[in-house]
XYZ file of N, CA and C in Angstrom:
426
model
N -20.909 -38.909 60.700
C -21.912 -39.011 59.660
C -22.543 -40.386 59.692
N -23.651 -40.613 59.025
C -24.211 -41.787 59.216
C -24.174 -42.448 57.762
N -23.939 -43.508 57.503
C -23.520 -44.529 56.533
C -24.058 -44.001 55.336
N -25.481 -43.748 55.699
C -26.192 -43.210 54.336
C -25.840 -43.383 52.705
N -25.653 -44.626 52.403
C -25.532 -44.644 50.849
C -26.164 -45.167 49.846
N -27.309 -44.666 50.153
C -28.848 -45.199 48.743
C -28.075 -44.492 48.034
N -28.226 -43.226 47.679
C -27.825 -42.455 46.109
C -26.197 -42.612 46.125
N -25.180 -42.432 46.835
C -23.995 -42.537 46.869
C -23.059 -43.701 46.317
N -23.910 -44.840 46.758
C -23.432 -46.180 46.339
C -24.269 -46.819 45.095
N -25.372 -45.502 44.593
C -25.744 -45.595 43.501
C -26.879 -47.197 43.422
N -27.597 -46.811 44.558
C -29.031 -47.087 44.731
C -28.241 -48.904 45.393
N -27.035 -49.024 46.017
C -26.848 -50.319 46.657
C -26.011 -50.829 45.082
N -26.205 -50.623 44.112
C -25.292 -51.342 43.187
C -23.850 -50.992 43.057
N -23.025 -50.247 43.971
C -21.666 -50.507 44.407
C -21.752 -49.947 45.514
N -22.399 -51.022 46.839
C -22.351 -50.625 48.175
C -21.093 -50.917 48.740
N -20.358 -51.915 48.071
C -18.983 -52.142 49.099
C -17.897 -51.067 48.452
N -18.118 -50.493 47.344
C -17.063 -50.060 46.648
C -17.331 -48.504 47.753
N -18.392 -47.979 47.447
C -18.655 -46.906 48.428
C -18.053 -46.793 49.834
N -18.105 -47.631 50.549
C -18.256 -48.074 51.816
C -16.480 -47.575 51.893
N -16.086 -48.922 51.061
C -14.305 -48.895 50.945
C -14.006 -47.500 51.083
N -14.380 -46.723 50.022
C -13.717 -45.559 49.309
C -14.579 -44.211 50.445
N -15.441 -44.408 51.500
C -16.459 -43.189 51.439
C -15.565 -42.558 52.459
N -14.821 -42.428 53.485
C -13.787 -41.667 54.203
C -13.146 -40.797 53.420
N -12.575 -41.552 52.580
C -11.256 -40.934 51.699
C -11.873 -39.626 50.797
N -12.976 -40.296 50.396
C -14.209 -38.952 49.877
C -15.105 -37.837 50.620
N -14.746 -37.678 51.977
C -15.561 -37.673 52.828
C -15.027 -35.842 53.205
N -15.761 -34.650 53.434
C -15.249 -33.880 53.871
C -15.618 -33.669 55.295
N -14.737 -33.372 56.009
C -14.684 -33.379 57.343
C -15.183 -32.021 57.481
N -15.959 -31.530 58.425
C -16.453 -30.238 59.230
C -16.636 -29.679 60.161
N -15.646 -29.513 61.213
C -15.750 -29.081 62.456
C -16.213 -27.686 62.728
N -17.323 -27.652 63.689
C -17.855 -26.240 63.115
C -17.512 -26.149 64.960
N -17.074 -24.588 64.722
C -16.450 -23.909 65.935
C -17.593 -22.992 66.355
N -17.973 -23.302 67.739
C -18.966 -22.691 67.729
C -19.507 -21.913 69.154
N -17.778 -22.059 69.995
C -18.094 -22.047 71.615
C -16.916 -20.950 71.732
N -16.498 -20.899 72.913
C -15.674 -19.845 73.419
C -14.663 -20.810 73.635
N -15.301 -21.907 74.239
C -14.119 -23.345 74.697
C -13.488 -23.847 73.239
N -14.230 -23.912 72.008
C -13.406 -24.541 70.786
C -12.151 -23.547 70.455
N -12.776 -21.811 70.401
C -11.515 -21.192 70.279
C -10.508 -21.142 71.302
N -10.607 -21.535 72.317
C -9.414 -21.445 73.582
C -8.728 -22.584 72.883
N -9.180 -23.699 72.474
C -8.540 -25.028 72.169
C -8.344 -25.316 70.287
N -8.698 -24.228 69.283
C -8.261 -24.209 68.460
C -7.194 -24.385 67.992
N -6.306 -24.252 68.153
C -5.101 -24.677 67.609
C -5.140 -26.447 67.986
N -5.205 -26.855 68.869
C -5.668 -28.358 69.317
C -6.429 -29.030 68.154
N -7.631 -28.497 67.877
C -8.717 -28.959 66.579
C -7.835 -29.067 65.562
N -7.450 -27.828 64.989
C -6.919 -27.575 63.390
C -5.611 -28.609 63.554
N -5.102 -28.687 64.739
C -3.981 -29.683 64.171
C -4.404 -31.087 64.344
N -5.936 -31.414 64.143
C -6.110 -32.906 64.102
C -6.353 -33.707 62.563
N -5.644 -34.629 62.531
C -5.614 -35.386 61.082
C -7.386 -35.673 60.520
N -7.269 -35.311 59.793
C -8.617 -35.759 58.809
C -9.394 -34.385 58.601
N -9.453 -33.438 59.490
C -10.762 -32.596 59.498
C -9.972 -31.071 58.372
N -10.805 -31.067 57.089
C -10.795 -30.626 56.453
C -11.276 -29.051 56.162
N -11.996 -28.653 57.308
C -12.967 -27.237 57.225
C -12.784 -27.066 58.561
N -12.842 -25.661 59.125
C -13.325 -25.101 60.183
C -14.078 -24.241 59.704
N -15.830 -24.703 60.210
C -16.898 -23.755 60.042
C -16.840 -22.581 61.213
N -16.912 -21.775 61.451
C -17.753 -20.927 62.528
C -18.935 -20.383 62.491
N -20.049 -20.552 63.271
C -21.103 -20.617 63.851
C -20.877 -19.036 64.216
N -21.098 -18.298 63.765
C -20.953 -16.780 64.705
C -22.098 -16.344 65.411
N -23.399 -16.922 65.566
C -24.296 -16.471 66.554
C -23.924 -17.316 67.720
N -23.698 -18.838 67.824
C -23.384 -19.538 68.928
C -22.154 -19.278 69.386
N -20.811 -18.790 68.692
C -20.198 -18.195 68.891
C -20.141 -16.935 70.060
N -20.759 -15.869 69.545
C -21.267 -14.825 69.977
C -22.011 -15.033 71.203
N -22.981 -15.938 71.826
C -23.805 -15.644 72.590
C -22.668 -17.107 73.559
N -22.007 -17.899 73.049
C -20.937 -18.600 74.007
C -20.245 -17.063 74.551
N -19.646 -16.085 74.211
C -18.811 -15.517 74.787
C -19.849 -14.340 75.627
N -21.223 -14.374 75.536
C -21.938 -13.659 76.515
C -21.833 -12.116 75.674
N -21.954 -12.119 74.345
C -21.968 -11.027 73.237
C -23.729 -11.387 72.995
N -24.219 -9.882 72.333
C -24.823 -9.634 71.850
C -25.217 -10.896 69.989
N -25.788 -11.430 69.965
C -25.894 -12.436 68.635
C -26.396 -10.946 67.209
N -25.469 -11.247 66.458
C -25.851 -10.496 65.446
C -25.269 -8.835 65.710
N -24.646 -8.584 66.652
C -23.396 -7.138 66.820
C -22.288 -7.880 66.259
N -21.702 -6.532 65.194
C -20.621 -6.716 65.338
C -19.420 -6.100 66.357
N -19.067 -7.475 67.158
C -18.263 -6.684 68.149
C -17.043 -7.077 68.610
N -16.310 -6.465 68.477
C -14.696 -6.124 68.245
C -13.920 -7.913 69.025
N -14.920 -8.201 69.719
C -14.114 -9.537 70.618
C -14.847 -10.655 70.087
N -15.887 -10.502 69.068
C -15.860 -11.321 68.226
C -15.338 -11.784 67.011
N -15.202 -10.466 66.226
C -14.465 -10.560 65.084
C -12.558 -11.109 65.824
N -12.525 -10.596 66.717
C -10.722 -11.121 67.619
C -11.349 -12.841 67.237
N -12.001 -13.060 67.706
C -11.948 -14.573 67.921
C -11.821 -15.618 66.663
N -12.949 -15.023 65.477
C -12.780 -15.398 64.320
C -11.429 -15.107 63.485
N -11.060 -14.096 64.003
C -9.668 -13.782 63.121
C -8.540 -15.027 63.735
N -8.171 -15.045 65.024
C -7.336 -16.194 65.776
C -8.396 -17.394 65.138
N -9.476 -17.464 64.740
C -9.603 -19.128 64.170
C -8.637 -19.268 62.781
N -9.247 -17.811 61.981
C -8.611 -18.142 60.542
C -7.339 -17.794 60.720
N -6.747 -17.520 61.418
C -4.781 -17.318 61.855
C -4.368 -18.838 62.113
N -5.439 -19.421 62.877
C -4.859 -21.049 63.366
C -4.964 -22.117 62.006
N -6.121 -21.770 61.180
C -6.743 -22.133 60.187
C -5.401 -22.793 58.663
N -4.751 -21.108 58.843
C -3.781 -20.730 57.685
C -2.788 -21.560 58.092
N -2.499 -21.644 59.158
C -0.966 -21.885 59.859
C -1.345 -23.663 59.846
N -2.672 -23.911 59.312
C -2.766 -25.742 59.696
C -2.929 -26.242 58.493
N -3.206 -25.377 57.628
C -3.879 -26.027 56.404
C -5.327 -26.036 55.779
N -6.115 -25.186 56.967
C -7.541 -25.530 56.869
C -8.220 -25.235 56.090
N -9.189 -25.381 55.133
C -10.255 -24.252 54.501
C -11.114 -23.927 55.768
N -11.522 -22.354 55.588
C -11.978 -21.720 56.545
C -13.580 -21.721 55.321
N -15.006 -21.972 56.827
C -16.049 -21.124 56.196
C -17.041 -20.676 57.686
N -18.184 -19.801 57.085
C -18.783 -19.605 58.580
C -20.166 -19.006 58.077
N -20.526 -18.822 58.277
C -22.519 -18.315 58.418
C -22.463 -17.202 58.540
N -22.462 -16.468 56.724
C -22.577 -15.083 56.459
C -23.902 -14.650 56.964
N -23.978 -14.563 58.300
C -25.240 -14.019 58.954
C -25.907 -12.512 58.064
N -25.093 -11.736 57.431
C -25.671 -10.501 57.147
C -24.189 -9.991 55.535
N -24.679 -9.537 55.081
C -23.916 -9.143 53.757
C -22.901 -8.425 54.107
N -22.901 -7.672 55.103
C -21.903 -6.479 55.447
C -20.594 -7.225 56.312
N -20.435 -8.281 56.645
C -19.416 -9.072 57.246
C -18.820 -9.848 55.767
N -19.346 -9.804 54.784
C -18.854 -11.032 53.222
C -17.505 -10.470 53.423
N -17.437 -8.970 53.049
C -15.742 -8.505 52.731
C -14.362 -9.061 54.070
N -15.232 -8.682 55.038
C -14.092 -8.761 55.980
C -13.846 -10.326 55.651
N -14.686 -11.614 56.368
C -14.627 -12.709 55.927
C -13.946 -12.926 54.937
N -13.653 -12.671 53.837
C -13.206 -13.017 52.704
C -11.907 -12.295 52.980
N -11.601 -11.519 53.539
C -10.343 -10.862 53.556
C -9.407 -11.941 54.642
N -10.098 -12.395 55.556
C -9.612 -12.772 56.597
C -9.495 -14.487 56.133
N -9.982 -14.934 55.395
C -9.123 -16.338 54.378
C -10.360 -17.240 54.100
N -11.673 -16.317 54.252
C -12.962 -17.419 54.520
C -12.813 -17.891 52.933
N -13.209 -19.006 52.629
C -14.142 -19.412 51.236
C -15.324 -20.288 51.073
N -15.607 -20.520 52.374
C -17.241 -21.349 52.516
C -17.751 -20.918 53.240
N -19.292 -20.420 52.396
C -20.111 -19.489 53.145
C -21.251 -20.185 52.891
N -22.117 -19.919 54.361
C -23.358 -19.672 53.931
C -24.500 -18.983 54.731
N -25.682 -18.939 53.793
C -26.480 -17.811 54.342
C -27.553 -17.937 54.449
N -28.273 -17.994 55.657
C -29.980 -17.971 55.753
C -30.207 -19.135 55.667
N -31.454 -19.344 55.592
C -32.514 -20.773 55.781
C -33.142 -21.230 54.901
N -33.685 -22.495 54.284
C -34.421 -22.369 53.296
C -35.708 -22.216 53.700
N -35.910 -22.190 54.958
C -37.464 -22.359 55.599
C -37.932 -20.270 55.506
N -36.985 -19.496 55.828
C -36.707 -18.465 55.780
C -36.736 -17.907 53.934
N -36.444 -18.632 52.698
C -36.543 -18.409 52.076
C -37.677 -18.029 51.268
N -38.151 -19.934 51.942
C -39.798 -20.195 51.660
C -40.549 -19.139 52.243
N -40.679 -18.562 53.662
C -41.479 -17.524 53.783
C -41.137 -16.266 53.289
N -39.988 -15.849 52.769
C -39.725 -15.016 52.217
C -40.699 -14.322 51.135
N -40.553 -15.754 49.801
C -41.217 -15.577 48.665
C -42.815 -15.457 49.017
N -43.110 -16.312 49.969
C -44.393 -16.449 49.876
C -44.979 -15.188 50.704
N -44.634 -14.380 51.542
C -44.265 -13.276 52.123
C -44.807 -12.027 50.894
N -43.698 -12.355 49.927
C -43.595 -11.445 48.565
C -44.536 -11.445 47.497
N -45.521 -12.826 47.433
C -46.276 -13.072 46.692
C -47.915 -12.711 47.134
N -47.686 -13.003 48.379
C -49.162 -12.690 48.870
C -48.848 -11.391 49.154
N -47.828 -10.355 49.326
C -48.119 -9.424 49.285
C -48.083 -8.214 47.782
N -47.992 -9.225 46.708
C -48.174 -8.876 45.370
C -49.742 -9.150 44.998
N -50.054 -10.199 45.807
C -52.020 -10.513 45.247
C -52.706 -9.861 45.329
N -51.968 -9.143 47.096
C -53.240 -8.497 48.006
C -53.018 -6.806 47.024
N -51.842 -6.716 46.413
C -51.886 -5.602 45.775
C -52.851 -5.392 44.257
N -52.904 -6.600 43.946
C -53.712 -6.885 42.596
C -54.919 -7.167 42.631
N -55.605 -7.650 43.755
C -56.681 -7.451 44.607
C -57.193 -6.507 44.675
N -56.855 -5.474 45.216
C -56.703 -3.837 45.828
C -57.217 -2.875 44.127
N -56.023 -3.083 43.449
C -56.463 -2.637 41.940
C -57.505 -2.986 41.008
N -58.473 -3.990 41.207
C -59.406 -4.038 40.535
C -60.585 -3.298 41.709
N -60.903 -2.675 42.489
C -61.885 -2.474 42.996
C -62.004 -0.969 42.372
């Protein structure tokens, strides 16, 4: 991470106190995201400091020469041996709820940090939704 502490150290008026203390506050995130991190997982999860194992399941997926966005049986194997190595180390597990229909399994399998989509993806979303609400209100006055 990079030092970054305008708002943290509360605009420079406790920059050393920050500085001291910002490790100890610091969450660690190793995001698993290859075919090579899970061969060497158990290696990661047993290293001191790192607090999360993310998984990446499209880079994931297209590291093991899978389809990105299938669910397929030697992917979900791989994520399950992360959150098996995960449990057995201490880790909080999270990963990139690519699609709603993977939340349950994930959550069954020990996830609790998720996340989902883009905000750039959001933004066109709405705006997507809105211009296609105008062009409908448009349409009705003629």
């Amino acid at each position: 991470r990079g030092i970054g502490p305008w708002r943290a150290s509360n605009y420079y008026e406790n920059y050393l106190g920050y500085v001291a203390a910002a490790n100890d506050r610091t969450c660690l995130i190793m995001q698993i995201e290859s075919a090579a991190a899970v061969d060497a997982i158990d290696d990661i999860a047993s290293l001191d400091g790192i607090d999360v194992l993310f998984v990446g399941p499209a880079d994931l997926a297209a590291s093991m020469g899978l389809t990105v966005g299938e669910r397929h049986p030697d992917l979900t194997a791989a994520i399950e041996r992360i959150a098996t190595v995960a449990a057995k180390h201490g880790k909080a597990l999270g990963i990139d709820a690519t699609n709603f229909e993977f939340f349950s399994l994930f959550r069954e399998m020990g996830f609790t940090f998720f996340t989902y989509g883009l905000d750039t993806s959001y933004v066109l979303d709405s705006a997507r939704a809105a211009s296609a609400q105008l062009r409908s209100l448009m349409k009705a006055k003629r």
